[in-house]
CSV table of C-alpha atoms and ligand atoms in Angstrom, one decimal:
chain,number,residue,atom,x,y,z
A,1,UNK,CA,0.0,0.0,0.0
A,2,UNK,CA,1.1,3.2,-1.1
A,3,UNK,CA,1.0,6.0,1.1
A,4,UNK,CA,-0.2,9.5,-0.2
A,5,UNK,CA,0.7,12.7,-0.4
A,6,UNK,CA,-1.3,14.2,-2.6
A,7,UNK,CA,0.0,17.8,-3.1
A,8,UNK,CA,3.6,17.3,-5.2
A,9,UNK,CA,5.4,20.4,-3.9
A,10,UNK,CA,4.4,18.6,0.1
A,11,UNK,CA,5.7,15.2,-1.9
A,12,UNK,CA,9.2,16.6,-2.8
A,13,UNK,CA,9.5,18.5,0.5
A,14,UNK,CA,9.0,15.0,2.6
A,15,UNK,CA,11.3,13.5,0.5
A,16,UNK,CA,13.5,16.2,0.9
A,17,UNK,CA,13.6,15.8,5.1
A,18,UNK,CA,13.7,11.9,4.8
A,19,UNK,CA,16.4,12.0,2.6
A,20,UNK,CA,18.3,15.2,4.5
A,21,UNK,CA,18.2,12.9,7.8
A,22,UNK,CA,20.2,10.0,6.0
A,23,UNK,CA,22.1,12.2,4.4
A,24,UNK,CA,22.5,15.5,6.7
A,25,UNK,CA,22.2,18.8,5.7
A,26,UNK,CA,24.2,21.9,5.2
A,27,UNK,CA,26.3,19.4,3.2
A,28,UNK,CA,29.8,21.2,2.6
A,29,UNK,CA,30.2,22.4,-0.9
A,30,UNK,CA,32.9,20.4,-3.1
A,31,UNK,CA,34.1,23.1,-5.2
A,32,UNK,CA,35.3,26.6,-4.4
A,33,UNK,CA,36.1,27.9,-7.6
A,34,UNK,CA,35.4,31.0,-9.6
A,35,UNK,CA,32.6,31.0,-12.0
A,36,UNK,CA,35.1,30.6,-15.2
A,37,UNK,CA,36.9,28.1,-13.5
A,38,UNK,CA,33.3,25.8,-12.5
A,39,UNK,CA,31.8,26.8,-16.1
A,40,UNK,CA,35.3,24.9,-17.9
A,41,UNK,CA,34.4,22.1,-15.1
A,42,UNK,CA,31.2,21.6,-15.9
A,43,UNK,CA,31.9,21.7,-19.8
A,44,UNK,CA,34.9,18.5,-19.0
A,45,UNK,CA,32.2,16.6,-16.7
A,46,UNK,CA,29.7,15.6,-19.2
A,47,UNK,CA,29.3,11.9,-19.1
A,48,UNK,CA,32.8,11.5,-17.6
A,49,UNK,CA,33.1,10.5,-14.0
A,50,UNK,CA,34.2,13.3,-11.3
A,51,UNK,CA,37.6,11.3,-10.8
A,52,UNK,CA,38.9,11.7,-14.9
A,53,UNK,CA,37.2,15.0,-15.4
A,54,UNK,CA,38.4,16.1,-12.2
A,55,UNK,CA,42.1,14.7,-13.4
A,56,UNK,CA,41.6,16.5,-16.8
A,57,UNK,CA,40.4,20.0,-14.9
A,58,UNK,CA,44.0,19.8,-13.0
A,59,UNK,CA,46.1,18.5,-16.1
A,60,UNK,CA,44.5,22.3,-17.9
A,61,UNK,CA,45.8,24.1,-14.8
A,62,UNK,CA,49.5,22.3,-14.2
A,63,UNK,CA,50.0,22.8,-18.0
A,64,UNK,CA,49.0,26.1,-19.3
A,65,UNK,CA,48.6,27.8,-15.7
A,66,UNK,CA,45.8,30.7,-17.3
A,67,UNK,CA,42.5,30.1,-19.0
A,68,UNK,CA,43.9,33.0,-21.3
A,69,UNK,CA,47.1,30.2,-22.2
A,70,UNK,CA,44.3,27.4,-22.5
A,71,UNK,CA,42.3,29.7,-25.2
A,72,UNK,CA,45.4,30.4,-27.4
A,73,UNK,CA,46.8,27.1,-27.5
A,74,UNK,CA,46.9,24.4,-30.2
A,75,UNK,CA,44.1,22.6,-30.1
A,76,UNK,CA,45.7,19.4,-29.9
A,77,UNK,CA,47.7,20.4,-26.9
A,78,UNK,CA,44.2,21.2,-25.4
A,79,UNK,CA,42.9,17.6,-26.4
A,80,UNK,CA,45.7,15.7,-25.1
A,81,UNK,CA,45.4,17.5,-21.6
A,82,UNK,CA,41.6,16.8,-21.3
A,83,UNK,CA,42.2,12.9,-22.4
A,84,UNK,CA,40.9,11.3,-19.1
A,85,UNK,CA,37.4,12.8,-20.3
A,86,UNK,CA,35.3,11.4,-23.0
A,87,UNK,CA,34.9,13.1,-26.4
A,88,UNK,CA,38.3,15.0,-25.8
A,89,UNK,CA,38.4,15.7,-29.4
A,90,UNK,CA,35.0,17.6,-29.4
A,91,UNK,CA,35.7,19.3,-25.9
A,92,UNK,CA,38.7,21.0,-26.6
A,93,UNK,CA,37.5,23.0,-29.5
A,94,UNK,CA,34.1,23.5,-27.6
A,95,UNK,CA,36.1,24.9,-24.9
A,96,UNK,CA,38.2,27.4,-27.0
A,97,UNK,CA,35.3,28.4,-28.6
A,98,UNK,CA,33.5,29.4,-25.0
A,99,UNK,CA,36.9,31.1,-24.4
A,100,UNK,CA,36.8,33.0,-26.8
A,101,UNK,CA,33.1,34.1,-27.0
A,102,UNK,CA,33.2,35.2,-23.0
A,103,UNK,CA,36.5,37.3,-24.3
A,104,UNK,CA,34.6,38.9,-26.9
A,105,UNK,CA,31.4,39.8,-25.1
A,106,UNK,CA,33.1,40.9,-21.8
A,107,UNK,CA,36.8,42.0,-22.9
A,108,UNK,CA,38.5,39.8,-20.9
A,109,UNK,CA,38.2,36.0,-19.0
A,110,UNK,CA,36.2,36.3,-15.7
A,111,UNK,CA,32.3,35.5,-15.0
A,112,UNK,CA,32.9,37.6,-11.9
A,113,UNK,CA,30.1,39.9,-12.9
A,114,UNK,CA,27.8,37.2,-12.9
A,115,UNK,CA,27.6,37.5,-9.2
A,116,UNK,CA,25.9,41.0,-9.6
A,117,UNK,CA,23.0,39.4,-12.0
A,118,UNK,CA,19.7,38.2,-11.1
A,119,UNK,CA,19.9,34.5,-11.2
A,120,UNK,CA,17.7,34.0,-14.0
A,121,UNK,CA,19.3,36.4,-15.9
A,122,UNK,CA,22.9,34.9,-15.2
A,123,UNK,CA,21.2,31.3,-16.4
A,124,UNK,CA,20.2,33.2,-19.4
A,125,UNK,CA,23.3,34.7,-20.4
A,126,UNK,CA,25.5,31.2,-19.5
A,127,UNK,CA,22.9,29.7,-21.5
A,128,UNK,CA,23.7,31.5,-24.8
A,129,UNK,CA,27.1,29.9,-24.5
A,130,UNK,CA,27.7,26.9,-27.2
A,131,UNK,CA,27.4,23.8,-25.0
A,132,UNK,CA,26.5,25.2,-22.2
A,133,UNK,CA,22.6,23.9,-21.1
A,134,UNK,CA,20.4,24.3,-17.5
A,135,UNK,CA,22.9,21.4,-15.8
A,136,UNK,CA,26.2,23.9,-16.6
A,137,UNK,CA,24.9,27.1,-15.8
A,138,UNK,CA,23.2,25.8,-12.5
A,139,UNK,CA,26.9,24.1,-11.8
A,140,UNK,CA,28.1,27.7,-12.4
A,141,UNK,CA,25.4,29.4,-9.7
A,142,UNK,CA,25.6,27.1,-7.0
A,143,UNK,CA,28.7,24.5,-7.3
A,144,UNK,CA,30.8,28.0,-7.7
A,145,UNK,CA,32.2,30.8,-4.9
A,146,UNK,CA,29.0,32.3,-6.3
A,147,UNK,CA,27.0,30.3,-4.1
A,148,UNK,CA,23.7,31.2,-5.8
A,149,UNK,CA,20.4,29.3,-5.6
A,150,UNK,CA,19.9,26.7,-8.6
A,151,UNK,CA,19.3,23.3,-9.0
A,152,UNK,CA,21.9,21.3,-11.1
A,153,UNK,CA,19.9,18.0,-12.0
A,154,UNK,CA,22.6,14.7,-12.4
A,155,UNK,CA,21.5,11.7,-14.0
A,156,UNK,CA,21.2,9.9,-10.2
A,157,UNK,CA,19.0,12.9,-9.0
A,158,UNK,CA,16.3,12.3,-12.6
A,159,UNK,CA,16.2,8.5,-12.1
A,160,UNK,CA,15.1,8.8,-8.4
A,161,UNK,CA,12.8,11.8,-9.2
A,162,UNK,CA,11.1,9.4,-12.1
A,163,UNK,CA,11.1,6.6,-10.0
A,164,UNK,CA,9.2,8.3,-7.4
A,165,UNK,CA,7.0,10.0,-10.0
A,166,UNK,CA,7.8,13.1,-9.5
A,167,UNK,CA,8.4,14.2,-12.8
A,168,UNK,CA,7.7,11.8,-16.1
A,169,UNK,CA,11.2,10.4,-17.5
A,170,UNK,CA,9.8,11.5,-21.0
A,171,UNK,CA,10.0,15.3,-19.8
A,172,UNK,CA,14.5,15.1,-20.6
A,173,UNK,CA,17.1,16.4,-18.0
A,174,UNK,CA,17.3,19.6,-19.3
A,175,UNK,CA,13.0,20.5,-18.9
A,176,UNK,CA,13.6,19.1,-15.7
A,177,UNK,CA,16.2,21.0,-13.9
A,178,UNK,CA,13.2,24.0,-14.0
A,179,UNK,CA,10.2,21.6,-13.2
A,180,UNK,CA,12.2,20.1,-10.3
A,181,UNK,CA,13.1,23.4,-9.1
A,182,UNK,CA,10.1,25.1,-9.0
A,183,UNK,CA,9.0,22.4,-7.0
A,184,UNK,CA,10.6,23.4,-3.6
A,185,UNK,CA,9.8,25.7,-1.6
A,186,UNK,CA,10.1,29.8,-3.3
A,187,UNK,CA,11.9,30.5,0.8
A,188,UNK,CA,14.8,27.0,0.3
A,189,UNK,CA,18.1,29.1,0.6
A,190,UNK,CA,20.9,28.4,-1.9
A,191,UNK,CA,22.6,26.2,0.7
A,192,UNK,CA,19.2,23.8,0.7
A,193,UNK,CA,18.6,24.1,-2.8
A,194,UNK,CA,22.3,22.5,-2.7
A,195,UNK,CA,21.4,20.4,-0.4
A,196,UNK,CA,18.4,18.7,-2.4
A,197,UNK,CA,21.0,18.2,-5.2
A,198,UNK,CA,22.9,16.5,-3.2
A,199,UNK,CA,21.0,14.0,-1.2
A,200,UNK,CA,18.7,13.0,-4.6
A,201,UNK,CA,22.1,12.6,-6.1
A,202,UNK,CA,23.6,10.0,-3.0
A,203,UNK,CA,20.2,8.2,-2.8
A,204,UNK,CA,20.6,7.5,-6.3
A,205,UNK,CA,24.1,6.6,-6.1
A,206,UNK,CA,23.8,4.7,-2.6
A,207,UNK,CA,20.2,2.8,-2.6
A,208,UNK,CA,18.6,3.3,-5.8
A,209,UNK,CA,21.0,1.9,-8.6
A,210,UNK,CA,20.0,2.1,-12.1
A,211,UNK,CA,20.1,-1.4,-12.0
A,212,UNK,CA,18.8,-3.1,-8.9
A,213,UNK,CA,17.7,-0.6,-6.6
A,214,UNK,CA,17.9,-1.8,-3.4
A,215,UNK,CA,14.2,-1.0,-2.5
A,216,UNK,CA,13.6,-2.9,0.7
A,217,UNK,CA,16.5,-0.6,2.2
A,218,UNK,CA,15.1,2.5,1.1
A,219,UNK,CA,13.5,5.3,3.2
A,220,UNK,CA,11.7,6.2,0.8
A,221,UNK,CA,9.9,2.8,-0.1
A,222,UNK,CA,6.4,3.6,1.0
A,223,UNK,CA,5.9,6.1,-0.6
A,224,UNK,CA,7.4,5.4,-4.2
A,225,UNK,CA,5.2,3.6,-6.5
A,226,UNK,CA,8.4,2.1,-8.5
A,227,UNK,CA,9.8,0.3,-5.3
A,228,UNK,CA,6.0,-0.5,-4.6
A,229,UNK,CA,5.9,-2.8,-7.5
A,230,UNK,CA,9.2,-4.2,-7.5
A,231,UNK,CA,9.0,-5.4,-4.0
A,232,UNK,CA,5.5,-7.0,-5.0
A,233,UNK,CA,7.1,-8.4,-8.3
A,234,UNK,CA,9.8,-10.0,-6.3
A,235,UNK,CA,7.3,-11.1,-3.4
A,236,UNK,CA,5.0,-12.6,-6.5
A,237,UNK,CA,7.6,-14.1,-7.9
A,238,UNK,CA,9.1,-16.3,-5.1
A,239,UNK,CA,8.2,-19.7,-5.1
B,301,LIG,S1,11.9,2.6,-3.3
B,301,LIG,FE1,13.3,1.7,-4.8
B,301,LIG,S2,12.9,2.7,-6.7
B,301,LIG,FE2,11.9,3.9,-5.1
B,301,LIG,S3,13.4,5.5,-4.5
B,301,LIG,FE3,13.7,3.8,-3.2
B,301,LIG,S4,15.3,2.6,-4.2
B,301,LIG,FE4,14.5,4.0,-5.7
């Protein structure tokens, strides 16, 4: 039996507190880098793991010390430094092109003045960036010394929000990181908004695997109608 909780916004909230007690909350933030510096992060991590993306952040820094010396290099150079990502031969040029589009709109390499934008307005402006979608530019708000209020949305975090029925997995990642977010409460601070990014990602990466969640140790289990039927289907199923 399912419990209810009719109201969705009420929905993700509970799930929000069950989660935050497993979990904790005012979870420290990983990163403390300038806005540049987390936008070239972001544009490495996609579908790479935080270790070789991570590996191919520091390998940019060691070698050609400035973002400036990373725009004006071979390209090559650029593709054999990032080659613990995936698709090193698409993201160097991508990330010389981003160079050198913030260069020419702003004069110079630094996303500092996104801190005096409005959020949506800052999302907006990252967002006309080649490349750059609503998971990068909310890594940019909140993962950055900005420390802004936005809702990065990780693969982990959609399958557990599908599963649960929050959102339909037909809606995409990129509809969802607004859906999602306009979900919690308008008064969550940036820290909590964090927060919920960060407990929906370690449920998915802790209890609720892509394959095989492990439902039957999972706070979350009477209230999800995935786990629901995949405890019945294993119950059913036993001879
Ligand atoms: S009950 Fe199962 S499917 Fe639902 S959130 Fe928990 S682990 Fe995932």
């Amino acid at each position: 039996m399912i419990a209810t909780i009719t109201d969705k916004e009420a929905f993700v909230l509970e799930i929000h507190h069950r989660l935050s007690d497993v979990y904790g909350r005012d979870i420290k933030y990983f990163h403390d880098l300038d806005p540049l510096s987390e936008l070239m992060s972001a544009l490495l991590s996609h579908r790479t793991t935080n270790h070789n993306s991570g590996q191919a952040f520091r390998n940019l820094k060691e070698l050609f010390g400035s973002w400036e010396a990373v725009r004006d290099a071979p390209t090559d150079e650029v593709q054999a430094a990032i080659k613990p990502c995936t698709w090193p031969e698409q993201k160097a040029p991508r990330i010389q092109q981003v160079l050198r589009l913030i260069t020419e709109k702003c004069g110079g390499l630094s996303l500092e003045f996104l801190t005096q934008m409005d959020v949506a307005d800052a999302r907006r402006w990252l967002e006309e960036l080649p490349g750059v979608g609503p998971k990068s530019s909310a890594a940019v708000i909140s993962f950055s010394n900005m420390r802004g209020k936005a809702l990065p949305v990780d693969s982990h975090h959609f399958r557990v929000a599908t599963r649960l029925g929050i959102i339909d997995a037909k809606i995409g990642e990129a509809k969802a990181h607004h859906v999602l977010e306009n979900m919690l409460p308008p008064d969550f601070t940036a820290q909590e908004m964090y927060d919920h990014h960060q407990v929906m990602m370690r449920h998915g990466q802790k209890v609720c695997f892509h394959y095989k969640p492990d439902c039957r140790r999972c706070v979350l289990l009477d209230v999800c109608p995935t786990g629901q039927a995949l405890v019945n289907k294993a119950t059913t199923d036993t001879p």
